PDB file of C-alpha atoms in Angstrom:
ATOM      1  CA  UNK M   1     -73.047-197.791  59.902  1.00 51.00           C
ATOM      2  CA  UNK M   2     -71.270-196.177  57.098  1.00 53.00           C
ATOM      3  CA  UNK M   3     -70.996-192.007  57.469  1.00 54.00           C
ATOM      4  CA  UNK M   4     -71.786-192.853  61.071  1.00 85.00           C
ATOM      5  CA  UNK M   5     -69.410-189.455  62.852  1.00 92.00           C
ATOM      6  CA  UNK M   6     -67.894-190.050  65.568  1.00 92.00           C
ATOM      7  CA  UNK M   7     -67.916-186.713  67.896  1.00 92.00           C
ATOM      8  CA  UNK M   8     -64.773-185.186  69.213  1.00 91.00           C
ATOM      9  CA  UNK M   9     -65.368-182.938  72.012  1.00 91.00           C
ATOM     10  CA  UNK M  10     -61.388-182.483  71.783  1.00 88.00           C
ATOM     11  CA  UNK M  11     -61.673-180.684  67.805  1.00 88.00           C
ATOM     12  CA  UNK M  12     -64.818-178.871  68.937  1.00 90.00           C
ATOM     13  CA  UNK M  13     -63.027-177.521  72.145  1.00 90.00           C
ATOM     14  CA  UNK M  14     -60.357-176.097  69.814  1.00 88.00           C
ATOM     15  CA  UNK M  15     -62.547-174.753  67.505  1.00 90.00           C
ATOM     16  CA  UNK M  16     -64.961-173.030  69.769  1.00 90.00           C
ATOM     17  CA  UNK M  17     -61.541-171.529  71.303  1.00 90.00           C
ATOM     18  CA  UNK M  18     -60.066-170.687  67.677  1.00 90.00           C
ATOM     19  CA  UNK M  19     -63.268-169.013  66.822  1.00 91.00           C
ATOM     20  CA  UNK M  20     -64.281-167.063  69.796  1.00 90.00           C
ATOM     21  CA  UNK M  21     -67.669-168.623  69.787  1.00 91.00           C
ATOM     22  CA  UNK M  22     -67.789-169.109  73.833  1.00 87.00           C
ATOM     23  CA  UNK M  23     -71.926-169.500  73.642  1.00 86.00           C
ATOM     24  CA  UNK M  24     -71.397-172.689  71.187  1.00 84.00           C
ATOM     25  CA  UNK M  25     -72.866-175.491  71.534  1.00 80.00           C
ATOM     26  CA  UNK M  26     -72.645-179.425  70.169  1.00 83.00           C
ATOM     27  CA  UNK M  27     -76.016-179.367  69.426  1.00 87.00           C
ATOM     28  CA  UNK M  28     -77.975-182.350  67.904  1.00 89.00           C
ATOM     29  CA  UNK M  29     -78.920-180.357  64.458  1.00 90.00           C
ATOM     30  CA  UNK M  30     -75.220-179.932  64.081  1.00 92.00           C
ATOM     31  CA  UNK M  31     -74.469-183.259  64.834  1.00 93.00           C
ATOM     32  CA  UNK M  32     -77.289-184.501  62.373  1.00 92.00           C
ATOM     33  CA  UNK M  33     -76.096-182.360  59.773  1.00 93.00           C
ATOM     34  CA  UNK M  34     -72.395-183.532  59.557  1.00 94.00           C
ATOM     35  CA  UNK M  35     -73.802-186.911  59.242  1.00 94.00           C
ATOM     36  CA  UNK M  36     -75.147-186.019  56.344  1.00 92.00           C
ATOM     37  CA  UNK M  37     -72.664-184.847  55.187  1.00 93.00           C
ATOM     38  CA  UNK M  38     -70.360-187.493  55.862  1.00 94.00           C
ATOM     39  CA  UNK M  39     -72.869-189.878  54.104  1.00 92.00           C
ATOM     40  CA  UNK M  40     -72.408-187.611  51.138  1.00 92.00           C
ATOM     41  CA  UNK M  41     -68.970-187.200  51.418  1.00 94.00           C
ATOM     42  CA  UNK M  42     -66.600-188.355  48.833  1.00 92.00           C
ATOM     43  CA  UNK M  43     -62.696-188.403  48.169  1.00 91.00           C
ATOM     44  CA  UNK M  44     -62.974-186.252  45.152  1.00 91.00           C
ATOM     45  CA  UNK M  45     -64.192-183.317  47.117  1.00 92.00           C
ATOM     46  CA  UNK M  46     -60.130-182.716  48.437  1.00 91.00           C
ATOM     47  CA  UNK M  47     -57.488-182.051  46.719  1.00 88.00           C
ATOM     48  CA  UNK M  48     -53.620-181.907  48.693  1.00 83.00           C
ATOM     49  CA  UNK M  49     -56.325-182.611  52.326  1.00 83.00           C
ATOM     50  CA  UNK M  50     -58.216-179.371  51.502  1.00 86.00           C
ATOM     51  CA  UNK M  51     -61.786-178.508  49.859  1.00 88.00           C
ATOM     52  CA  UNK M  52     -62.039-177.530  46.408  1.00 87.00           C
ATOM     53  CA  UNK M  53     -64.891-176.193  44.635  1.00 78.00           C
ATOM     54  CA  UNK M  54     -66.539-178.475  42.747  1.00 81.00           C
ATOM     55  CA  UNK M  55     -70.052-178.583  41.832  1.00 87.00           C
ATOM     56  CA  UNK M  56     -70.584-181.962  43.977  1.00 86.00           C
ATOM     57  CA  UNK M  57     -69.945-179.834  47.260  1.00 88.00           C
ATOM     58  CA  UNK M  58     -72.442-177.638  46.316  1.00 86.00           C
ATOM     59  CA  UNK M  59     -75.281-179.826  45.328  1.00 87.00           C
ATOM     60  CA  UNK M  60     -74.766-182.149  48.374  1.00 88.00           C
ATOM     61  CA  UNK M  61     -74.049-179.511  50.636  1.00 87.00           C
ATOM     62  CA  UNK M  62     -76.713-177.155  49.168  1.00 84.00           C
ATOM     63  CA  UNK M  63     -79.187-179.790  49.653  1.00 84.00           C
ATOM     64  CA  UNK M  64     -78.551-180.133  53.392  1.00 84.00           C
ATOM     65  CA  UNK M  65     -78.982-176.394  53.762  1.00 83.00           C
ATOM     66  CA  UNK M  66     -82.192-176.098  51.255  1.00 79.00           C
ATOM     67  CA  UNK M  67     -83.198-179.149  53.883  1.00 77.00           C
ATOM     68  CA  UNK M  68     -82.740-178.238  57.028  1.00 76.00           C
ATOM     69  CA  UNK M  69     -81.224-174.492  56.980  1.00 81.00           C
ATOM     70  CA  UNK M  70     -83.131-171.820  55.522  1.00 79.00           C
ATOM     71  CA  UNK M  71     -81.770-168.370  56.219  1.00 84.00           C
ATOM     72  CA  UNK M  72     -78.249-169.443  58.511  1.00 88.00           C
ATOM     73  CA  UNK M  73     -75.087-169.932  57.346  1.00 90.00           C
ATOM     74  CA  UNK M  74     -73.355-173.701  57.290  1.00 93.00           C
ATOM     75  CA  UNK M  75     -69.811-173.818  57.291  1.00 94.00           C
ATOM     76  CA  UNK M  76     -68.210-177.457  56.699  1.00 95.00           C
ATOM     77  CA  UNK M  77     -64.498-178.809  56.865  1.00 94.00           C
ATOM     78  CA  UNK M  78     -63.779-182.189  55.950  1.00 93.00           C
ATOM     79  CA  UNK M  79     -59.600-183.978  56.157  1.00 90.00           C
ATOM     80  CA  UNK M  80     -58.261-187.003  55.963  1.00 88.00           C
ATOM     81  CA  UNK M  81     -57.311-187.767  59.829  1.00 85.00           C
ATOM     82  CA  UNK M  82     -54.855-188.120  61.065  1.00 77.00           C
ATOM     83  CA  UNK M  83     -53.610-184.683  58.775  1.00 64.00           C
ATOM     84  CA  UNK M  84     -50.379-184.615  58.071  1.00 57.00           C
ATOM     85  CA  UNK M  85     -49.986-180.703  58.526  1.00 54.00           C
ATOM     86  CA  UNK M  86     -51.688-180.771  62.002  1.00 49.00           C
ATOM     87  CA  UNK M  87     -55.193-179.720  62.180  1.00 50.00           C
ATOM     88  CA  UNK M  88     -57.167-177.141  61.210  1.00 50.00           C
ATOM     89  CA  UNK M  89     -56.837-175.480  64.325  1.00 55.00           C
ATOM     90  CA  UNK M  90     -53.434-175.764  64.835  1.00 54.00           C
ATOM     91  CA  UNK M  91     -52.715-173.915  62.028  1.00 58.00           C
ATOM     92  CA  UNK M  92     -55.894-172.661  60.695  1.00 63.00           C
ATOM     93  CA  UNK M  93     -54.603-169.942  58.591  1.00 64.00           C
ATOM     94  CA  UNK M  94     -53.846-171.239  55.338  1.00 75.00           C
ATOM     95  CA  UNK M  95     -56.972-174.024  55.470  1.00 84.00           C
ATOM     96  CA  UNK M  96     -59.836-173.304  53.351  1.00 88.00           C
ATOM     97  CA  UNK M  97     -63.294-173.926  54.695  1.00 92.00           C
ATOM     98  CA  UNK M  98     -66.518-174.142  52.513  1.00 93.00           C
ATOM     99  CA  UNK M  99     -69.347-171.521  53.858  1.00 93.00           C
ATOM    100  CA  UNK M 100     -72.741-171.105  52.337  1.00 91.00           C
ATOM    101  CA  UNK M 101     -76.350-170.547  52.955  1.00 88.00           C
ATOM    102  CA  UNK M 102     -79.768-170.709  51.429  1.00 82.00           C
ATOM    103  CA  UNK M 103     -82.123-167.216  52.077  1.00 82.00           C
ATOM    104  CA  UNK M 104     -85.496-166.470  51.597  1.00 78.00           C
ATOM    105  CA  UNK M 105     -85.846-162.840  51.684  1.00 76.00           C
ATOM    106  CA  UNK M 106     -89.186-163.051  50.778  1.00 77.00           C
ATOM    107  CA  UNK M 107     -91.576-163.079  48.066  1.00 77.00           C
ATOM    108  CA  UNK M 108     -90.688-159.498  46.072  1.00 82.00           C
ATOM    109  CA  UNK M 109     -86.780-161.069  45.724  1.00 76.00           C
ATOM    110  CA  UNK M 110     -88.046-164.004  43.638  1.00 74.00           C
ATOM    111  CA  UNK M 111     -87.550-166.743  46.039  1.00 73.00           C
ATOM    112  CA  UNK M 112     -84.840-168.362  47.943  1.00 77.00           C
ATOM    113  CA  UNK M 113     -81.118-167.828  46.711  1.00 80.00           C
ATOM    114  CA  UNK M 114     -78.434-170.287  47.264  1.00 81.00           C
ATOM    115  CA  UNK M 115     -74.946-169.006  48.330  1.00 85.00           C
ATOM    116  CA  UNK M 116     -71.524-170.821  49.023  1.00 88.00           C
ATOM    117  CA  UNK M 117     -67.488-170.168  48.762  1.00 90.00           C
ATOM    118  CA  UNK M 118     -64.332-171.517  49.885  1.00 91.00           C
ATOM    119  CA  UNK M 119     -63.040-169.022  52.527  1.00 91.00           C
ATOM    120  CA  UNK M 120     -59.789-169.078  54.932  1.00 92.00           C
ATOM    121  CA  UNK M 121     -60.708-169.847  58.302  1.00 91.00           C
ATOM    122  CA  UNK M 122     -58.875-166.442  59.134  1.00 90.00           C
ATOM    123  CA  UNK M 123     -61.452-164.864  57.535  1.00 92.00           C
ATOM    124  CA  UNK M 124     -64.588-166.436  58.885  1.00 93.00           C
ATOM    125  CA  UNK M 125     -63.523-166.034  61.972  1.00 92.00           C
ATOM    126  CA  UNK M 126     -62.662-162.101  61.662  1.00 93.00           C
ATOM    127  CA  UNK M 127     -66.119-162.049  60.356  1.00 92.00           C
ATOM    128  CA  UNK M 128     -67.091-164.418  63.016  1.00 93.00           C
ATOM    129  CA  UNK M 129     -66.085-161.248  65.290  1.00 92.00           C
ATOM    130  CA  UNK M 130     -67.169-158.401  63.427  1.00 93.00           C
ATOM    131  CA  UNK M 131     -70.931-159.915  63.477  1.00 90.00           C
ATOM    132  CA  UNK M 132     -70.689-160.373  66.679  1.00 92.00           C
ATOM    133  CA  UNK M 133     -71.336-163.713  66.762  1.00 91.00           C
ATOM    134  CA  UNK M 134     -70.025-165.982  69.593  1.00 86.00           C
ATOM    135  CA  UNK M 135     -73.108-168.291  69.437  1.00 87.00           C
ATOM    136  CA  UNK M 136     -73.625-171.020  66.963  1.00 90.00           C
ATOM    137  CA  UNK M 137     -74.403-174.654  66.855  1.00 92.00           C
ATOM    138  CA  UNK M 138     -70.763-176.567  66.329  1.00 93.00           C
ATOM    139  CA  UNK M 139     -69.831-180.053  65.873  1.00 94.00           C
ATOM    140  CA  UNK M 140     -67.447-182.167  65.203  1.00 94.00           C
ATOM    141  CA  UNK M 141     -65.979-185.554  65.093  1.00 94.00           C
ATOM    142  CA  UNK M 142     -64.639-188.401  62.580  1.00 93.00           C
ATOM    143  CA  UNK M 143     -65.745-190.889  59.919  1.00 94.00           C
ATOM    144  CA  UNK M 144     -64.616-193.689  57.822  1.00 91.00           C
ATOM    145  CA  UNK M 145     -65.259-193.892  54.403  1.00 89.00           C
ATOM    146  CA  UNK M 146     -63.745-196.681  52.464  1.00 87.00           C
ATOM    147  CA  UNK M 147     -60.286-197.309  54.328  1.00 90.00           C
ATOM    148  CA  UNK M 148     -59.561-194.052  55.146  1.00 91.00           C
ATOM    149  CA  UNK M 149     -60.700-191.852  58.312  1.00 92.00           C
ATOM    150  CA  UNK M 150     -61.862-188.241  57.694  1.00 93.00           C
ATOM    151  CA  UNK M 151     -62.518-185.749  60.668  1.00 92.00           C
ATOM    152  CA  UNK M 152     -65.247-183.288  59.424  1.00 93.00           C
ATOM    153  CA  UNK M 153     -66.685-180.058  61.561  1.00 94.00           C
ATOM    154  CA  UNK M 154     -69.540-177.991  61.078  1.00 95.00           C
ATOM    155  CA  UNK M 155     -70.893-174.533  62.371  1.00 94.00           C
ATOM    156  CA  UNK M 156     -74.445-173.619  62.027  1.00 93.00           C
ATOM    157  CA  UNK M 157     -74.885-169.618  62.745  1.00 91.00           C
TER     158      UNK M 157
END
């Protein structure tokens, strides 16, 4: 099946570790979600292996938050695999990583607002720590689309 992920418990374990988040879990809404994002996916969305922001990445990925995550925050990476760098948790400094969110704060704000940026993975995770936040659903794995495979991760918090 095409966008069909592939989990790597191997990615996740060195995310979880890179991140702090010792409470994660590969849960099935995580798992679920990258699907859909895989199956959404396209080539045009990197640029030299990283994320760029383009309005695609926010309608498709905005729709799988306005979807299935109101009020947490998604955070996606997506690379050709095998990456020629190393991963994104090898060397996660310099790697971009696409964070958003759709919040309702109720009815007096005028309705749900959709949020989302390009971040370093330095800085998620520093705010990863700040928050407090060592809990979150994480998962991750790989894809093929066309002739190419992709490995993809996502963090719901």
């Amino acid at each position: 099946e095409k966008g069909l992920v592939t989990e790597s418990v191997e990615l996740e374990n060195q995310l979880r570790t890179y991140f702090n988040l010792s409470e994660t879990t590969a849960s099935a809404r995580a798992k679920e979600t990258l699907e859909e994002v895989a199956k959404k996916f396209d080539a045009e969305w990197l640029i030299d292996g990283e994320l760029v922001n383009k309005p695609a990445i926010d309608d498709a990925l905005g729709s799988i938050m306005k979807d299935k995550l109101l009020n947490q925050q998604l955070c996606v990476d997506v690379m050709e695999w095998p990456f020629s760098d190393g991963t994104a948790v090898t060397d996660p400094g310099h790697r971009m990583i696409y964070v958003g969110g759709y919040k309702d704060r109720g009815p007096d704000t005028g309705g749900p607002s959709y949020y989302a940026q390009l971040t370093k993975y330095s800085f998620l995770k520093g705010q990863l720590n700040k928050l407090h936040i060592n809990n979150a659903e994480l998962y991750a794995g790989t894809f093929q689309k066309g002739d190419k495979t992709y490995a993809a991760m996502v963090i719901i918090f």
